[in-house]
Amino acid sequence: MCSFLFSSKEPTSDSNHLMVRRGPDTTKLIEVEGYFFMHNLLSITGKFTPQPFVEEEPEVVVMYNGEIYNAHGYDSDGKMIIPRYFQYGFRMPNHLDGEFALCLVDFYNKKIVLSTDVFATKPLWWCVEDGEIGVATYESALLELGFKKPKKIPANTRMLIGFDQNTRQYIIEETGSLFTFNLDQTKDSFDDWNEAFANSIRKRTENCREKIFIGLSSGYDSGSIACELRNQDVPHTAYTLTGTENREVLNARHDLFKDKNSTHKVYTLPEHERGSIVNYIAKNVEPFKNTIHSSSSDYNEYGMDIVDDHGGGSLAYVCDHALRDGNKVYLSGSGADEIFSDYGFGGVKKYQHSNFGGLFPDDLETIFPWASFYGSSQETYIAKEEHVAGSFGIETRYPYLDKYVVQEFLSLTPELKNSKYKSVLFNYLTQNNYPFCENEKIGF
C-alpha cells in the first residue's frame, strides 16, 4: 500500500496529507524535465526500495502502488516494470500479475502509460486542465493542486497518452484492457477453482516481511480464507467483531486456532466508541461516496459518504487493533459476493442491489459484465477498504479478485454455479470440513 503523484504542478504538503498515510516508510520527490514525481512508500516485500524507478537512457520514470506477484528474479517487484515496458510497450500492464496502479512516463517517446489492475483494487485518478496534468492515488491530492474535475481510471484499463512538453498538450492515443475473460461455461468440476484459490492465497502471503491478518466472521468468504491459510500453515491473526454472528460457528472456528501458529481475537465494538471512529475517518480517510446500484432495477445508493458507512467504522476498529499488534497486511474477502453470488441465489435477491438474483444463465454474455462485476458495490467496497486500511498504513490484498480465481468461476457450468449459494465456497468449505453457516449471508 503506497501512494504517488505525478504532475506538471509542484506538489505541496496539503496535496500529500492524506496520501502519505498510505506510505509512511519514506517519501521521495524528484523533478524530471519540468514534471514532478512524488511517491510515499509502504515497504512490505522484497528489498526496501524507494520510488520512483528511473531509467536514464532512454529516460523513463515509473511509480506504482501495490504488489506484483510475477516479479521473479527482482529484489523489488516494481523493478520489473520498466524492463517489461521495453519488452511489450503499451501492453506492458497485461504482463503484470498483481494488484496495482501505475504511472509510467517515457520522455524519449513522449508517452505516458496509466494503468489499473483488472479490478482497480488500487485507486488511480487523473486530470488534464489548462495545459496541466495530474495523476494521483487520491482525488483529494489533485483537488488540492487546483484541478477541478479529476476522473477515476476504471477497472481493467490501460491508457496511452501522448504529450508535448513545449505546448503542454496531452492526447489520449489509445486505451485497452488488461485481461479478457473467457465466458465459455464448460468445466464440470470445482478442482481448478480450488487450485486457483490456493495459488491466490499462496502468492499473496509468500515472501511477505510483514505480519498478516484477516477479519473473521461466521460466513463463507472470510472462513474460506482462514481455512486456506490454515492449510498452508501461514501465520496470521484473525479479528472478529461480535454482533449478529453465529456464535456456535465462531466458537468452532476459534478452536481450530489452538493447534496452529496463529491467533484469533474477538472484540465487541462499544457503541460509545463509534463517535471517535467517525471523527477519525472524517480527518484521516480519503473521502468517497457510494456508487451502489442494480442493473435490473432503479435501486441505487448513490451519494452515501464513507464517514456514514457502518462497515467502514468497523474496519477502522479492526485495523487499529491490527496495527497495534504489528500487522500490516490485510487479506480481504471483498469480491466474493459480487462475483460468486451476486447477492442472491436461485433468482432471489438477498439484497436490493443484486443484478440477477444469483441465477447464472446458460449464456453469460447476456449479463456480463453485470454492474457489480467491476463497478457498483465492487468499486464502493474496494474503495472503503483501500481508504480506511490505507489510512493506517496497512496494505490490503484481495484473494477473490485474482483474475485466475474469477476466470475459473466463470468457466464452471451453470449447473455448478447455481447448485448452491456461493457454490465454489460451499464446496471448498465442505470439502475441507470447515465450519460455516450454510446459505446465510453473514459478516465478511
Coordinates of C-alpha atoms in Angstrom, one line a residue:
M1 CA 0.0 0.0 0.0
C2 CA 1.8 3.1 -1.3
S3 CA 0.7 6.3 -3.0
F4 CA 2.0 8.6 -5.6
L5 CA 1.5 11.8 -7.5
F6 CA 2.8 12.8 -11.0
S7 CA 2.1 16.3 -12.2
S8 CA 3.3 19.4 -14.1
K9 CA 2.4 21.2 -10.9
E10 CA 4.7 21.1 -7.9
P11 CA 3.2 19.0 -5.0
T12 CA 2.5 20.6 -1.7
S13 CA 2.2 19.2 1.8
D14 CA -1.6 19.8 1.6
S15 CA -1.7 17.7 -1.6
N16 CA 0.0 14.8 0.3
H17 CA -1.5 15.0 3.7
L18 CA -3.9 12.0 3.2
M19 CA -1.8 10.0 0.7
V20 CA 1.3 10.0 3.0
R21 CA -0.7 7.8 5.4
R22 CA -0.6 5.0 2.8
G23 CA 3.1 5.2 2.6
P24 CA 4.6 6.1 6.0
D25 CA 8.0 4.5 5.5
T26 CA 9.5 7.2 3.3
T27 CA 8.5 9.9 0.8
K28 CA 10.6 10.8 -2.2
L29 CA 10.1 13.7 -4.6
I30 CA 12.1 14.2 -7.9
E31 CA 11.7 16.6 -10.8
V32 CA 12.4 15.5 -14.3
E33 CA 12.2 17.9 -17.3
G34 CA 9.7 20.1 -15.5
Y35 CA 7.5 17.3 -14.2
F36 CA 7.2 16.2 -10.6
F37 CA 7.1 12.6 -9.3
M38 CA 6.3 12.0 -5.6
H39 CA 6.0 8.6 -4.0
N40 CA 5.1 7.5 -0.5
L41 CA 6.4 4.0 0.3
L42 CA 5.0 1.3 2.4
S43 CA 7.6 -1.5 2.2
I44 CA 6.1 -5.0 2.6
T45 CA 8.1 -7.4 0.4
G46 CA 11.5 -7.6 -1.1
K47 CA 14.3 -5.1 -0.5
F48 CA 13.5 -1.7 0.9
T49 CA 13.3 0.3 -2.3
P50 CA 12.1 3.9 -2.5
Q51 CA 10.4 5.0 -5.7
P52 CA 10.3 6.5 -8.4
F53 CA 12.2 4.0 -10.6
V54 CA 14.3 5.8 -13.2
E55 CA 16.0 4.6 -16.3
E56 CA 18.4 7.2 -17.6
E57 CA 18.8 6.2 -21.2
P58 CA 16.2 6.3 -22.7
E59 CA 14.7 8.4 -20.0
V60 CA 11.8 6.5 -18.4
V61 CA 10.3 7.1 -14.9
V62 CA 7.7 4.9 -13.3
M63 CA 5.8 4.9 -10.0
Y64 CA 3.4 2.3 -8.8
N65 CA 1.2 1.3 -5.8
G66 CA 0.5 -2.3 -4.8
E67 CA 2.1 -5.7 -5.3
I68 CA 3.3 -7.6 -8.4
Y69 CA 3.4 -11.3 -7.9
N70 CA 5.2 -12.5 -11.0
A71 CA 8.3 -10.3 -10.5
H72 CA 10.6 -13.3 -10.1
G73 CA 14.3 -12.5 -10.0
Y74 CA 13.9 -8.9 -8.8
D75 CA 14.8 -7.8 -5.3
S76 CA 11.9 -5.3 -5.5
D77 CA 8.8 -6.2 -7.6
G78 CA 8.5 -2.7 -9.1
K79 CA 11.9 -3.0 -10.8
M80 CA 10.3 -5.3 -13.3
I81 CA 8.0 -2.6 -14.8
I82 CA 10.5 -0.7 -16.9
P83 CA 12.1 -3.9 -18.4
R84 CA 8.5 -5.2 -19.2
Y85 CA 7.8 -1.8 -20.9
F86 CA 10.9 -2.1 -23.1
Q87 CA 9.7 -5.6 -24.0
Y88 CA 6.0 -5.1 -24.5
G89 CA 5.4 -1.3 -24.9
F90 CA 1.9 -0.1 -24.2
R91 CA 0.7 -3.7 -23.5
M92 CA 3.2 -3.9 -20.6
P93 CA 0.4 -3.9 -17.9
N94 CA -1.1 -7.0 -19.4
H95 CA 2.0 -8.9 -18.4
L96 CA 1.8 -7.9 -14.7
D97 CA 0.1 -10.3 -12.3
G98 CA -0.9 -8.4 -9.2
E99 CA -2.9 -5.6 -7.5
F100 CA -1.5 -2.3 -8.7
A101 CA -2.0 1.1 -10.1
L102 CA 0.9 2.6 -12.1
C103 CA 2.1 5.7 -13.9
L104 CA 5.0 5.4 -16.4
V105 CA 6.4 8.4 -18.3
D106 CA 8.6 7.8 -21.3
F107 CA 10.3 11.1 -22.0
Y108 CA 12.2 9.8 -25.1
N109 CA 9.0 8.8 -26.9
K110 CA 6.8 11.4 -25.3
K111 CA 4.3 8.8 -23.9
I112 CA 2.5 8.3 -20.6
V113 CA 1.1 4.9 -19.6
L114 CA -1.5 4.8 -16.9
S115 CA -3.0 1.5 -15.7
T116 CA -5.1 -0.1 -13.0
D117 CA -5.2 -3.9 -12.4
V118 CA -8.1 -6.0 -13.6
F119 CA -10.4 -4.9 -10.8
A120 CA -8.8 -1.5 -10.0
T121 CA -8.1 -2.6 -6.4
K122 CA -5.6 0.3 -6.1
P123 CA -7.1 3.7 -6.9
L124 CA -5.9 5.9 -9.7
W125 CA -7.1 9.4 -10.6
W126 CA -6.0 11.7 -13.4
C127 CA -6.8 15.1 -14.9
V128 CA -5.8 17.4 -17.7
E129 CA -6.8 21.1 -17.4
D130 CA -5.5 24.3 -18.9
G131 CA -2.3 22.6 -20.1
E132 CA -1.5 21.0 -16.8
I133 CA -1.6 17.3 -16.0
G134 CA -2.0 15.4 -12.7
V135 CA -2.1 11.7 -11.8
A136 CA -2.5 10.6 -8.3
T137 CA -3.6 7.8 -6.0
Y138 CA -6.2 10.0 -4.4
E139 CA -8.6 12.5 -5.9
S140 CA -8.0 14.9 -3.0
A141 CA -4.4 15.3 -4.0
L142 CA -5.4 16.6 -7.4
L143 CA -8.1 18.8 -6.0
E144 CA -5.5 20.4 -3.6
L145 CA -3.3 21.2 -6.6
G146 CA -6.2 23.1 -8.1
F147 CA -7.6 20.6 -10.6
K148 CA -11.4 20.9 -10.8
K149 CA -12.7 17.6 -12.2
P150 CA -10.4 14.6 -11.7
K151 CA -11.5 11.3 -13.2
K152 CA -11.0 7.9 -11.8
I153 CA -9.5 5.4 -14.2
P154 CA -11.8 2.4 -14.5
A155 CA -11.0 -1.2 -13.7
N156 CA -9.2 -3.3 -16.3
T157 CA -7.9 -0.3 -18.1
R158 CA -4.7 1.0 -19.5
M159 CA -4.3 4.4 -21.2
L160 CA -1.6 5.7 -23.5
I161 CA -1.3 9.4 -23.5
G162 CA 0.9 11.3 -25.9
F163 CA 2.4 14.6 -24.7
D164 CA 4.3 17.6 -25.8
Q165 CA 6.4 19.3 -23.2
N166 CA 6.6 22.6 -25.0
T167 CA 2.9 23.1 -25.9
R168 CA 1.7 21.2 -22.8
Q169 CA -0.7 19.2 -24.9
Y170 CA -1.9 15.8 -23.7
I171 CA -3.9 13.5 -26.1
I172 CA -5.3 10.0 -25.3
E173 CA -3.9 7.9 -28.1
E174 CA -5.1 4.5 -27.1
T175 CA -7.0 2.6 -24.4
G176 CA -7.1 -1.1 -23.8
S177 CA -8.0 -3.9 -21.4
L178 CA -5.5 -5.9 -19.4
F179 CA -7.4 -9.2 -19.4
T180 CA -10.3 -10.6 -21.4
F181 CA -12.4 -13.1 -19.5
N182 CA -13.5 -16.3 -21.3
L183 CA -17.3 -16.7 -20.9
D184 CA -17.4 -20.4 -22.0
Q185 CA -19.1 -22.4 -19.2
T186 CA -17.6 -25.9 -19.7
K187 CA -15.9 -27.0 -16.6
D188 CA -17.9 -29.6 -14.6
S189 CA -15.6 -29.8 -11.6
F190 CA -14.6 -27.4 -8.8
D191 CA -11.0 -28.7 -8.8
D192 CA -9.4 -26.0 -11.0
W193 CA -11.1 -23.3 -8.9
N194 CA -9.8 -24.8 -5.7
E195 CA -6.3 -24.9 -7.2
A196 CA -6.5 -21.3 -8.4
F197 CA -7.8 -20.2 -4.9
A198 CA -4.9 -21.9 -3.2
N199 CA -2.4 -20.3 -5.6
S200 CA -4.1 -16.9 -5.0
I201 CA -3.5 -17.2 -1.2
R202 CA 0.0 -18.5 -1.7
K203 CA 1.3 -15.7 -3.8
R204 CA -0.3 -13.1 -1.5
T205 CA 1.5 -14.5 1.5
E206 CA 4.8 -15.9 0.4
N207 CA 7.9 -13.6 0.8
C208 CA 6.0 -11.2 2.9
R209 CA 8.1 -9.5 5.6
E210 CA 5.2 -8.1 7.5
K211 CA 2.6 -9.9 9.5
I212 CA -0.8 -10.9 8.0
F213 CA -4.3 -10.5 9.4
I214 CA -7.9 -11.1 8.4
G215 CA -11.3 -10.3 9.6
L216 CA -13.2 -13.4 10.5
S217 CA -16.9 -13.8 10.6
S218 CA -19.0 -16.9 10.7
G219 CA -19.7 -16.6 6.9
Y220 CA -18.3 -18.1 3.7
D221 CA -15.8 -15.5 2.5
S222 CA -13.5 -14.9 5.5
G223 CA -14.0 -18.6 6.5
S224 CA -12.5 -19.9 3.2
I225 CA -9.5 -17.5 3.5
A226 CA -8.9 -18.6 7.1
C227 CA -9.2 -22.3 6.1
E228 CA -6.7 -21.9 3.3
L229 CA -4.3 -20.0 5.5
R230 CA -4.5 -22.9 7.9
N231 CA -4.0 -25.4 5.1
Q232 CA -0.8 -23.6 4.0
D233 CA 0.4 -23.0 7.6
V234 CA 0.6 -19.3 7.1
P235 CA 0.8 -17.5 10.5
H236 CA -1.8 -14.8 10.9
T237 CA -4.1 -13.0 13.3
A238 CA -7.9 -13.2 12.8
Y239 CA -10.1 -10.5 14.3
T240 CA -13.8 -11.0 14.9
L241 CA -16.3 -8.3 15.9
T242 CA -19.3 -9.9 17.6
G243 CA -22.8 -8.8 16.7
T244 CA -25.2 -10.9 14.5
E245 CA -22.6 -13.6 14.1
N246 CA -23.3 -17.3 14.6
R247 CA -21.5 -17.9 17.9
E248 CA -21.6 -21.7 17.5
V249 CA -19.7 -21.4 14.2
L250 CA -17.3 -18.8 15.6
N251 CA -16.5 -21.0 18.6
A252 CA -15.8 -23.9 16.3
R253 CA -13.5 -21.8 14.2
H254 CA -11.8 -20.4 17.3
D255 CA -11.0 -24.0 18.4
L256 CA -9.1 -24.6 15.1
F257 CA -6.6 -21.9 16.0
K258 CA -5.4 -23.7 19.1
D259 CA -3.1 -26.1 17.2
K260 CA -1.7 -23.6 14.8
N261 CA 0.8 -20.7 14.9
S262 CA -2.0 -18.2 14.5
T263 CA -4.2 -16.2 16.8
H264 CA -8.0 -15.5 16.9
K265 CA -9.1 -12.3 18.8
V266 CA -12.7 -11.5 19.5
Y267 CA -13.9 -8.0 20.2
T268 CA -17.2 -6.2 20.8
L269 CA -17.2 -2.7 19.4
P270 CA -18.8 -0.5 22.1
E271 CA -21.4 2.0 20.6
H272 CA -19.9 4.8 22.6
E273 CA -16.7 4.4 20.6
R274 CA -18.5 4.9 17.2
G275 CA -18.2 8.7 17.6
S276 CA -14.5 8.7 17.9
I277 CA -14.2 6.4 14.9
V278 CA -16.3 8.6 12.8
N279 CA -14.1 11.6 13.7
Y280 CA -11.0 9.6 12.8
I281 CA -12.5 8.7 9.4
A282 CA -13.5 12.3 8.8
K283 CA -10.0 13.6 9.5
N284 CA -7.7 10.8 8.1
V285 CA -9.6 8.9 5.4
E286 CA -9.9 9.9 1.8
P287 CA -13.5 11.0 1.1
F288 CA -15.6 8.6 -1.1
K289 CA -19.2 8.3 -1.9
N290 CA -21.1 5.1 -2.6
T291 CA -22.0 4.2 -6.2
I292 CA -24.0 1.1 -5.5
H293 CA -26.9 0.3 -7.9
S294 CA -28.6 -2.6 -9.7
S295 CA -28.6 -3.2 -13.4
S296 CA -32.0 -4.8 -13.2
S297 CA -33.9 -2.2 -11.3
D298 CA -33.9 1.5 -10.4
Y299 CA -32.4 0.9 -6.9
N300 CA -29.3 2.9 -6.1
E301 CA -27.3 4.1 -3.1
Y302 CA -25.5 7.0 -4.8
G303 CA -24.0 9.6 -2.6
M304 CA -23.7 7.9 0.9
D305 CA -20.4 9.2 2.3
I306 CA -17.8 6.8 3.7
V307 CA -18.0 8.7 7.0
D308 CA -21.5 7.4 7.4
D309 CA -20.7 3.8 6.5
H310 CA -21.1 1.4 9.5
G311 CA -18.8 -1.1 7.9
G312 CA -16.1 1.4 7.4
G313 CA -16.1 2.2 11.1
S314 CA -15.9 -1.5 11.9
L315 CA -13.0 -1.9 9.6
A316 CA -11.2 1.1 11.2
Y317 CA -11.7 -0.5 14.6
V318 CA -10.1 -3.8 13.4
C319 CA -7.3 -2.0 11.6
D320 CA -6.4 0.0 14.7
H321 CA -6.1 -3.2 16.7
A322 CA -4.3 -5.0 14.0
L323 CA -1.7 -2.2 13.7
R324 CA -1.2 -2.2 17.4
D325 CA -0.4 -5.9 17.1
G326 CA 2.2 -5.2 14.4
N327 CA 0.1 -6.5 11.5
K328 CA 0.4 -4.6 8.2
V329 CA -1.1 -6.9 5.5
Y330 CA -4.8 -7.5 5.4
L331 CA -6.4 -10.3 3.3
S332 CA -9.8 -9.1 2.4
G333 CA -12.9 -11.2 1.4
S334 CA -14.1 -8.4 -0.9
G335 CA -15.4 -9.5 -4.3
A336 CA -16.9 -12.9 -3.3
D337 CA -20.4 -11.5 -3.0
E338 CA -20.1 -9.6 -6.3
I339 CA -18.6 -12.5 -8.3
F340 CA -19.8 -15.8 -6.8
S341 CA -23.4 -14.9 -5.8
D342 CA -24.5 -11.5 -7.0
Y343 CA -26.0 -11.1 -3.5
G344 CA -28.7 -13.7 -4.4
F345 CA -29.4 -17.3 -5.1
G346 CA -31.7 -19.1 -7.5
G347 CA -33.1 -15.9 -8.8
V348 CA -34.0 -14.5 -5.4
K349 CA -32.2 -11.3 -4.4
K350 CA -30.8 -11.3 -0.9
Y351 CA -30.1 -7.5 -1.3
Q352 CA -31.8 -4.9 -3.5
H353 CA -28.6 -4.1 -5.4
S354 CA -28.4 -7.7 -6.7
N355 CA -28.5 -7.7 -10.5
F356 CA -29.9 -11.1 -11.4
G357 CA -30.6 -12.8 -8.1
G358 CA -27.5 -15.0 -8.3
L359 CA -29.1 -17.2 -11.0
F360 CA -26.4 -17.6 -13.7
P361 CA -27.7 -18.0 -17.2
D362 CA -26.7 -20.5 -19.8
D363 CA -25.2 -17.7 -21.8
L364 CA -23.0 -15.4 -19.7
E365 CA -22.8 -12.8 -22.5
T366 CA -26.4 -11.8 -21.7
I367 CA -25.4 -10.4 -18.3
F368 CA -21.6 -9.9 -18.5
P369 CA -20.2 -7.7 -17.1
W370 CA -23.0 -7.2 -14.5
A371 CA -23.0 -3.9 -12.7
S372 CA -21.1 -5.1 -9.6
F373 CA -18.5 -7.1 -11.5
Y374 CA -16.3 -4.1 -12.0
G375 CA -18.4 -1.2 -10.5
S376 CA -21.3 -0.6 -8.1
S377 CA -20.7 -2.4 -4.8
Q378 CA -17.4 -3.8 -6.1
E379 CA -16.0 -0.4 -6.7
T380 CA -17.6 1.0 -3.5
Y381 CA -16.4 -1.7 -1.1
I382 CA -12.9 -1.8 -2.6
A383 CA -12.6 2.0 -2.1
K384 CA -13.8 1.6 1.5
E385 CA -11.1 -1.0 2.3
E386 CA -8.4 0.9 0.4
H387 CA -9.2 4.2 2.0
V388 CA -9.8 3.0 5.6
A389 CA -7.0 0.4 5.8
G390 CA -4.7 2.7 3.8
S391 CA -5.1 5.5 6.4
F392 CA -3.4 3.1 8.9
G393 CA -0.5 2.3 6.6
I394 CA -2.0 -1.2 6.0
E395 CA -1.9 -2.9 2.7
T396 CA -5.0 -4.8 1.5
R397 CA -4.8 -7.8 -0.8
Y398 CA -7.8 -9.4 -2.5
P399 CA -7.6 -13.2 -3.0
Y400 CA -11.1 -13.5 -4.5
L401 CA -10.3 -10.8 -7.1
D402 CA -7.3 -12.7 -8.5
K403 CA -8.1 -12.9 -12.3
Y404 CA -7.4 -16.6 -12.4
V405 CA -9.8 -17.3 -9.5
V406 CA -12.5 -15.3 -11.2
Q407 CA -11.9 -17.0 -14.5
E408 CA -12.2 -20.4 -13.0
F409 CA -15.5 -19.5 -11.5
L410 CA -16.8 -18.1 -14.8
S411 CA -15.7 -21.3 -16.6
L412 CA -17.9 -23.5 -14.4
T413 CA -21.1 -24.9 -15.9
P414 CA -24.3 -23.0 -15.0
E415 CA -25.4 -26.2 -13.1
L416 CA -22.3 -26.0 -10.8
K417 CA -22.6 -22.2 -10.4
N418 CA -26.3 -22.5 -9.4
S419 CA -26.0 -25.7 -7.4
K420 CA -25.5 -23.9 -4.0
Y421 CA -25.3 -20.4 -2.7
K422 CA -21.7 -19.4 -3.4
S423 CA -21.2 -22.8 -4.8
V424 CA -17.4 -22.6 -5.0
L425 CA -17.1 -21.6 -1.4
F426 CA -19.7 -24.1 -0.3
N427 CA -17.8 -26.9 -2.0
Y428 CA -14.5 -25.7 -0.7
L429 CA -15.6 -25.4 3.0
T430 CA -17.5 -28.7 2.8
Q431 CA -14.5 -30.5 1.3
N432 CA -12.2 -29.1 4.0
N433 CA -14.7 -29.8 6.8
Y434 CA -14.5 -26.2 7.9
P435 CA -17.4 -24.9 10.0
F436 CA -19.7 -22.3 8.3
C437 CA -23.3 -21.1 8.2
E438 CA -24.9 -22.7 5.2
N439 CA -27.0 -20.4 2.8
E440 CA -26.5 -17.4 5.0
K441 CA -25.0 -14.0 4.1
I442 CA -23.3 -13.1 7.4
G443 CA -20.4 -10.8 8.2
F444 CA -17.5 -10.7 5.8

